[in-house]
Structure formats: structure tokens, C-alpha cells
Short mmCIF file of C-alpha atoms in Angstrom, two decimals:
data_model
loop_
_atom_site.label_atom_id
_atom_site.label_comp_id
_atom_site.label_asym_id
_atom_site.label_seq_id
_atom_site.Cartn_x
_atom_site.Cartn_y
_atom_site.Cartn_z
CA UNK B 140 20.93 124.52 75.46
CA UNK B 141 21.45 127.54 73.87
CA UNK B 142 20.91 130.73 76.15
CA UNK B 143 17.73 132.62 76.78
CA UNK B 144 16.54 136.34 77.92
CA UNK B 145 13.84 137.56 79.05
CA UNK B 146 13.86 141.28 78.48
CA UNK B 147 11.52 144.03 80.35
CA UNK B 148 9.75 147.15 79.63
CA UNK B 149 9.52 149.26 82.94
CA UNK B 150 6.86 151.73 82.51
CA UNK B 151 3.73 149.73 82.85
CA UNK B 152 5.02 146.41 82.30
CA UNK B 153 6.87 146.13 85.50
CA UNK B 154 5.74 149.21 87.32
CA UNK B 155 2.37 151.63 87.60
CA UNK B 156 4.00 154.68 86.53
CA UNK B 157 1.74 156.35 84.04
CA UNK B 158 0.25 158.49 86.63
CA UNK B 159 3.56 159.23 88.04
CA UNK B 160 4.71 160.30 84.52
CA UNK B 161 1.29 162.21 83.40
CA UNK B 162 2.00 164.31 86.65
CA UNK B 163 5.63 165.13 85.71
CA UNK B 164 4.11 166.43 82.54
CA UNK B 165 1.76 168.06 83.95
CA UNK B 166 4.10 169.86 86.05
CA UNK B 167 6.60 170.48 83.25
CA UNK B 168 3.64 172.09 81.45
CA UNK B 169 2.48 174.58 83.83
CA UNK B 170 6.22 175.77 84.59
CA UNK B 171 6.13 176.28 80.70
CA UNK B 172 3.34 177.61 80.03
CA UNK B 173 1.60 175.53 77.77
CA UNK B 174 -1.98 173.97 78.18
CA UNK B 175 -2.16 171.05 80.18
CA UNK B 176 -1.13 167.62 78.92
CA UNK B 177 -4.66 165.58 78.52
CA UNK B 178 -4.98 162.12 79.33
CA UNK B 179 -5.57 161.11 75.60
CA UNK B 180 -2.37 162.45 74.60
CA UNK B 181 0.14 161.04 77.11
CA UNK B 182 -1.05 157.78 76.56
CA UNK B 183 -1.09 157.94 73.02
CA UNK B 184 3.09 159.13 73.36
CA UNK B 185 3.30 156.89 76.67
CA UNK B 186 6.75 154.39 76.12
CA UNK B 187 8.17 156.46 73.55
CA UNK B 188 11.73 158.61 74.10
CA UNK B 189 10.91 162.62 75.40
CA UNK B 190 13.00 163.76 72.06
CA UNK B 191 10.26 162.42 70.37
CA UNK B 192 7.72 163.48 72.67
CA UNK B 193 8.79 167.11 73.50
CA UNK B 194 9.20 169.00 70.40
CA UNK B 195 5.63 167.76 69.44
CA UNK B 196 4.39 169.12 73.14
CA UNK B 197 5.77 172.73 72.59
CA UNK B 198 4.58 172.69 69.13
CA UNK B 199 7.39 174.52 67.31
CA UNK B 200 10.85 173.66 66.13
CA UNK B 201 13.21 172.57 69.27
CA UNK B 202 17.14 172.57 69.24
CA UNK B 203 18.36 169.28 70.78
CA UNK B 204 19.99 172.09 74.18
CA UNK B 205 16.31 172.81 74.66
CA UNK B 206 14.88 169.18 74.90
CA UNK B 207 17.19 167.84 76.81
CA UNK B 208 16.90 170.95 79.41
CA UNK B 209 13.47 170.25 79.44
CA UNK B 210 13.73 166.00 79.38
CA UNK B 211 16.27 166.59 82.25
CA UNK B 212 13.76 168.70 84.42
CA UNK B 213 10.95 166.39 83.76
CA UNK B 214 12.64 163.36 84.68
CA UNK B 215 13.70 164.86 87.84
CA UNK B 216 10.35 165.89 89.09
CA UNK B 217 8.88 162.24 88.19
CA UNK B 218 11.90 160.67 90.06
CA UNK B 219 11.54 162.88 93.10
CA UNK B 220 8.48 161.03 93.66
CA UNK B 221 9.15 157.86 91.93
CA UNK B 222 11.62 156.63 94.13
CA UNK B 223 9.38 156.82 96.96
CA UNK B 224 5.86 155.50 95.35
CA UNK B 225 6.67 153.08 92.69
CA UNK B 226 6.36 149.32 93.45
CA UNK B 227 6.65 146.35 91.22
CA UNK B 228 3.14 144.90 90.01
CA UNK B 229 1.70 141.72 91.30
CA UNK B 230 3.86 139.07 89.96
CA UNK B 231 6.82 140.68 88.38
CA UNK B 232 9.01 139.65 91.28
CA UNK B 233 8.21 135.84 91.15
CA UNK B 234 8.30 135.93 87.29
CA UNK B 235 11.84 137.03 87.62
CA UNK B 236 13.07 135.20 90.22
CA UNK B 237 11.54 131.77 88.55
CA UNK B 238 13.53 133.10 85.01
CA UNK B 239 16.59 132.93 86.65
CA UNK B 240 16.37 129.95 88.57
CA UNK B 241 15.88 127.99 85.29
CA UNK B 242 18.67 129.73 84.08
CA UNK B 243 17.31 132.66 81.92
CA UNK B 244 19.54 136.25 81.30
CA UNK B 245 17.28 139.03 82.63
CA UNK B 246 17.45 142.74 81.51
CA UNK B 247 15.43 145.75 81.32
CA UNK B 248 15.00 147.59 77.91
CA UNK B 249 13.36 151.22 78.32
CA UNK B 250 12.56 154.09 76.59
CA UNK B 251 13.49 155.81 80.11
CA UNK B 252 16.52 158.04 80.60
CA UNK B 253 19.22 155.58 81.87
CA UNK B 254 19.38 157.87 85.41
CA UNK B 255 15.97 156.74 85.91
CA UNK B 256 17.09 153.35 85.61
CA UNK B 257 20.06 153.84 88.16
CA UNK B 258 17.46 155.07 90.54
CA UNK B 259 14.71 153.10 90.44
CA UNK B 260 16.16 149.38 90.24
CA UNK B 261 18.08 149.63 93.31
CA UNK B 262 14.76 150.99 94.79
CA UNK B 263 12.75 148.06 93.27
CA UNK B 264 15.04 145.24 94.69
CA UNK B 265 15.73 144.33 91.31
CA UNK B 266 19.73 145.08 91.74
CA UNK B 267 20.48 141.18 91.96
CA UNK B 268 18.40 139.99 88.92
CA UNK B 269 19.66 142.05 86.28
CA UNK B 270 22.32 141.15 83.92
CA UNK B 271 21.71 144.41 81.82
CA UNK B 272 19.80 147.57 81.54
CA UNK B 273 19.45 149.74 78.53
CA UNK B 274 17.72 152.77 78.73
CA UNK B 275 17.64 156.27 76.67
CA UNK B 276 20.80 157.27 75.76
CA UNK B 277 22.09 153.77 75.28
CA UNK B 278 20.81 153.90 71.67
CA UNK B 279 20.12 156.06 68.76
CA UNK B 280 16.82 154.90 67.49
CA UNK B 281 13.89 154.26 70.12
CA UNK B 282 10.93 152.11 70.03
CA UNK B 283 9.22 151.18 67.56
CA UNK B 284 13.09 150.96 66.67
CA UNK B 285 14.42 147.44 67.51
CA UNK B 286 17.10 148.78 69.08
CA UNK B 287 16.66 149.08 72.71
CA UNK B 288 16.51 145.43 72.68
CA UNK B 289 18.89 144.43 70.04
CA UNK B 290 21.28 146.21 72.32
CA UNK B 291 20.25 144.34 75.58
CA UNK B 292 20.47 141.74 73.77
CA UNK B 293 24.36 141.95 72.81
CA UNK B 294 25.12 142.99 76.24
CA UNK B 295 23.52 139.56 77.12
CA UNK B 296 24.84 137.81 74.43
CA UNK B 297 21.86 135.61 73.51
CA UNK B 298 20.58 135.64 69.68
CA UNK B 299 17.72 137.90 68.98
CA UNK B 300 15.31 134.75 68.52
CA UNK B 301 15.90 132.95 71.76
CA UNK B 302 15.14 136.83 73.61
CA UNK B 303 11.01 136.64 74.94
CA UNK B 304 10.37 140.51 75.08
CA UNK B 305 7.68 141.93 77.91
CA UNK B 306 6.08 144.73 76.68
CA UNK B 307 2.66 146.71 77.25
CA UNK B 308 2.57 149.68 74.58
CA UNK B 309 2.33 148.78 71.18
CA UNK B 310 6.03 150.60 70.24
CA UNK B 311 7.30 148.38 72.44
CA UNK B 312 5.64 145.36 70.62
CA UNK B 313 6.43 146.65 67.35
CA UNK B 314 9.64 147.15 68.36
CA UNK B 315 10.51 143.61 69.69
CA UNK B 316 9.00 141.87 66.41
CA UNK B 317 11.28 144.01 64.83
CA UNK B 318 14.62 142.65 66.23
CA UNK B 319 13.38 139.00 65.17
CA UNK B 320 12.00 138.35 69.09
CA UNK B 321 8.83 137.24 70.58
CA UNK B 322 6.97 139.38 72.45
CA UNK B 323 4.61 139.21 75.35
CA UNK B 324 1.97 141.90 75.07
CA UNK B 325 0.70 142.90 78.51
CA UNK B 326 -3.10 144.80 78.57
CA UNK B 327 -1.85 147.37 80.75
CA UNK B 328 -3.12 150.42 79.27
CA UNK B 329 -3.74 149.45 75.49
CA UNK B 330 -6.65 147.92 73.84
CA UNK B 331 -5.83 143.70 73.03
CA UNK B 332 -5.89 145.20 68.64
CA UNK B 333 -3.13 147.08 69.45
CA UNK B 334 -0.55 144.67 70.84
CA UNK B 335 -1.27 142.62 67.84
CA UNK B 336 1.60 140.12 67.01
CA UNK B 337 2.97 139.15 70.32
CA UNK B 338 2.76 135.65 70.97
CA UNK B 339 0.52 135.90 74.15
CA UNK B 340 -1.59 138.59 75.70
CA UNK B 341 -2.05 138.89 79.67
CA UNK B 342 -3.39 141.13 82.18
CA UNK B 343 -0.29 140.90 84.31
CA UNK B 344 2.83 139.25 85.06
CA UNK B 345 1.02 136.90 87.56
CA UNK B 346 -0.54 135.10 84.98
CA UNK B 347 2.77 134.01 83.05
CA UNK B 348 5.40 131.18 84.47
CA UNK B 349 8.87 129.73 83.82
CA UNK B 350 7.40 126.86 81.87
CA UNK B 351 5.16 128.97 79.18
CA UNK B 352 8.25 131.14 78.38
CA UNK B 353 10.24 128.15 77.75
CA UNK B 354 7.37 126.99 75.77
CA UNK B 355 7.56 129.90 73.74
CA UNK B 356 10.82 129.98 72.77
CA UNK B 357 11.11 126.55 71.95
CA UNK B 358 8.03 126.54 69.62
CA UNK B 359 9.37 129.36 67.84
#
């Protein structure tokens, strides 16, 4: 049998963060100044890269020095309390550890800065079950760019098609039909018209076994 992966979003696919991260924001916006982030708008940026997401916050022209100074303080502030609040949703655990029994490659593919990564997956337990983890800098082009998963996908060496992607924002989604993979849309925080075109929508990880994402792939 040819190999399989299951590849993971973090933010709000495997972990609760978005009020974690709508705080940093907030924080990062009141040390700078500038009005405070609303709800509508982080969600509607929520999954994709902070170069994306800070020049549009500060509303001006930014130099790539200045958005990474102010990426780098964000991040810091949500990990500060990240490392010490985050747990994995109901059901990620036992989805993972059943995927690797029956063989699958598991990875994590993020829009997160990579030291976020290095933090938070030894603090999650999730040390053992990984066999990659791509995050920010790891690629040039971010979701809805395919490339946060084309590149876990290498590391893992399995073919695009056999990868089942977990995802719960609709870059994420876009981005995983656009490496040639299936896609699992989770209704974390988005609306079931906006995860269109994954192959299955759930409300969480607890509702998805070994079997159906065998099922998947082999229908495909």
C-alpha cells in the first residue's frame, strides 16, 4: 500500500487559540497605538501568515524590518500565555494516535511562526506523533498557497493525493485542494459555505476515525 498522511492545521483545528491570538493583537495594538482589533476582522485574517496580516493592520506601507519586529513581538506575547492555556480539542489526541497505529505519516502544516511550533508541540504531548512540522518561514507562499502542505508533504514523502488535509478556515481549505489533496473542513469558526470543497465537514475531531480517512483516500 502506498503511504498516507494526515496533515494538521493548529490554530482551531487542533487547538482553541483564536482567543489567545485576538488577545495578542489586541495587545500588539494598544502598544502601537492603533484602534483595537474587532472581532470581525481577526477572524476574517484568522489562519493566514502576519506578513499578510500586519501591513493591512497599520494601514500604510511596511518594510519587511518592521513586520517582522512587530510579528516577533506578537508571537511572543500569545506564546507567553499559550504555553500555559492551550490544550488539544476533544478528540484530536485519539484521532492521531488511531492514524498512526494503522500506519499513517502525521504532520502539522501552519500558517504559525515555526517557534510557535517548537513551543507548543512539546507542550501538547504531540512530540512522539509527528513526523514533520512546517510552519511560517518554512515556505514562501502561505495559505491559500498550496504550499505549506506540498512541503509537509515532501518532508513525508507521500504523493500529494494520498495526503487527507485537516483544516478549519477556508485558506486552509483552499489551500489543500490546491496541492491536489483532500481536505477535511472542520466548523470551527467558519460558516459550512465557506469550507466548500472538502470532502467532509465536522464539528470536531471526535467525530472522524481511522476507517473514514482510509475511506477517503481510497475513494479518491
Amino acid at each position: 500500500m502506498q503511504p498516507r498522511a494526515a496533515i494538521f492545521d493548529l490554530d482551531g483545528t487542533l487547538v482553541d487559540s483564536a482567543s489567545l491570538h485576538h488577545k495578542s493583537w489586541q495587545q500588539l495594538c494598544g502598544e502601537l497605538g492603533l484602534p483595537p482589533m474587532t472581532r470581525e476582522a481577526f477572524f476574517a485574517c484568522f489562519g493566514q501568515a502576519n506578513r499578510d496580516i500586519i501591513p493591512d493592520l497599520l494601514g500604510r506601507p511596511t518594510s519587511a524590518d518592521e513586520v517582522e519586529r512587530h510579528s516577533q513581538r506578537k508571537e511572543a506575547i500569545y506564546r507567553e500565555v499559550a504555553v500555559r492555556e492551550l490544550t488539544l480539542f476533544d478528540g484530536a489526541r485519539e484521532l492521531m494516535q488511531a492514524l498512526k497505529a494503522d500506519g499513517w505519516k502525521l504532520a502539522i502544516g501552519s500558517s504559525t511562526p515555526c517557534a510557535n511550533l517548537a513551543t507548543l508541540i512539546p507542550a501538547l504531548g504531540l512530540t512522539d506523533l509527528l513526523d514533520a512540522a512546517v510552519g511560517m518561514e518554512d515556505v514562501t507562499r502561505h495559505k491559500p498557497a498550496p504550499d505549506v502542505f506540498l512541503e509537509c508533504a515532501r518532508r513525508l514523502d507521500v504523493a500529494p493525493e494520498r495526503c487527507l488535509v485537516f483544516e478549519d478556515a477556508p485558506a486552509g481549505v483552499q489551500a489543500a485542494l490546491a496541492g491536489g489533496m483532500l481536505a477535511v473542513g472542520l466548523l470551527t469558526h467558519h460558516p459550512r459555505e465557506a469550507l466548500s470543497g472538502a470532502v467532509t465537514l465536522v464539528d470536531g475531531l471526535w467525530q472522524v476515525t481511522a476507517a473514514q480517512c482510509a475511506d477517503w483516500i481510497a475513494a479518491d
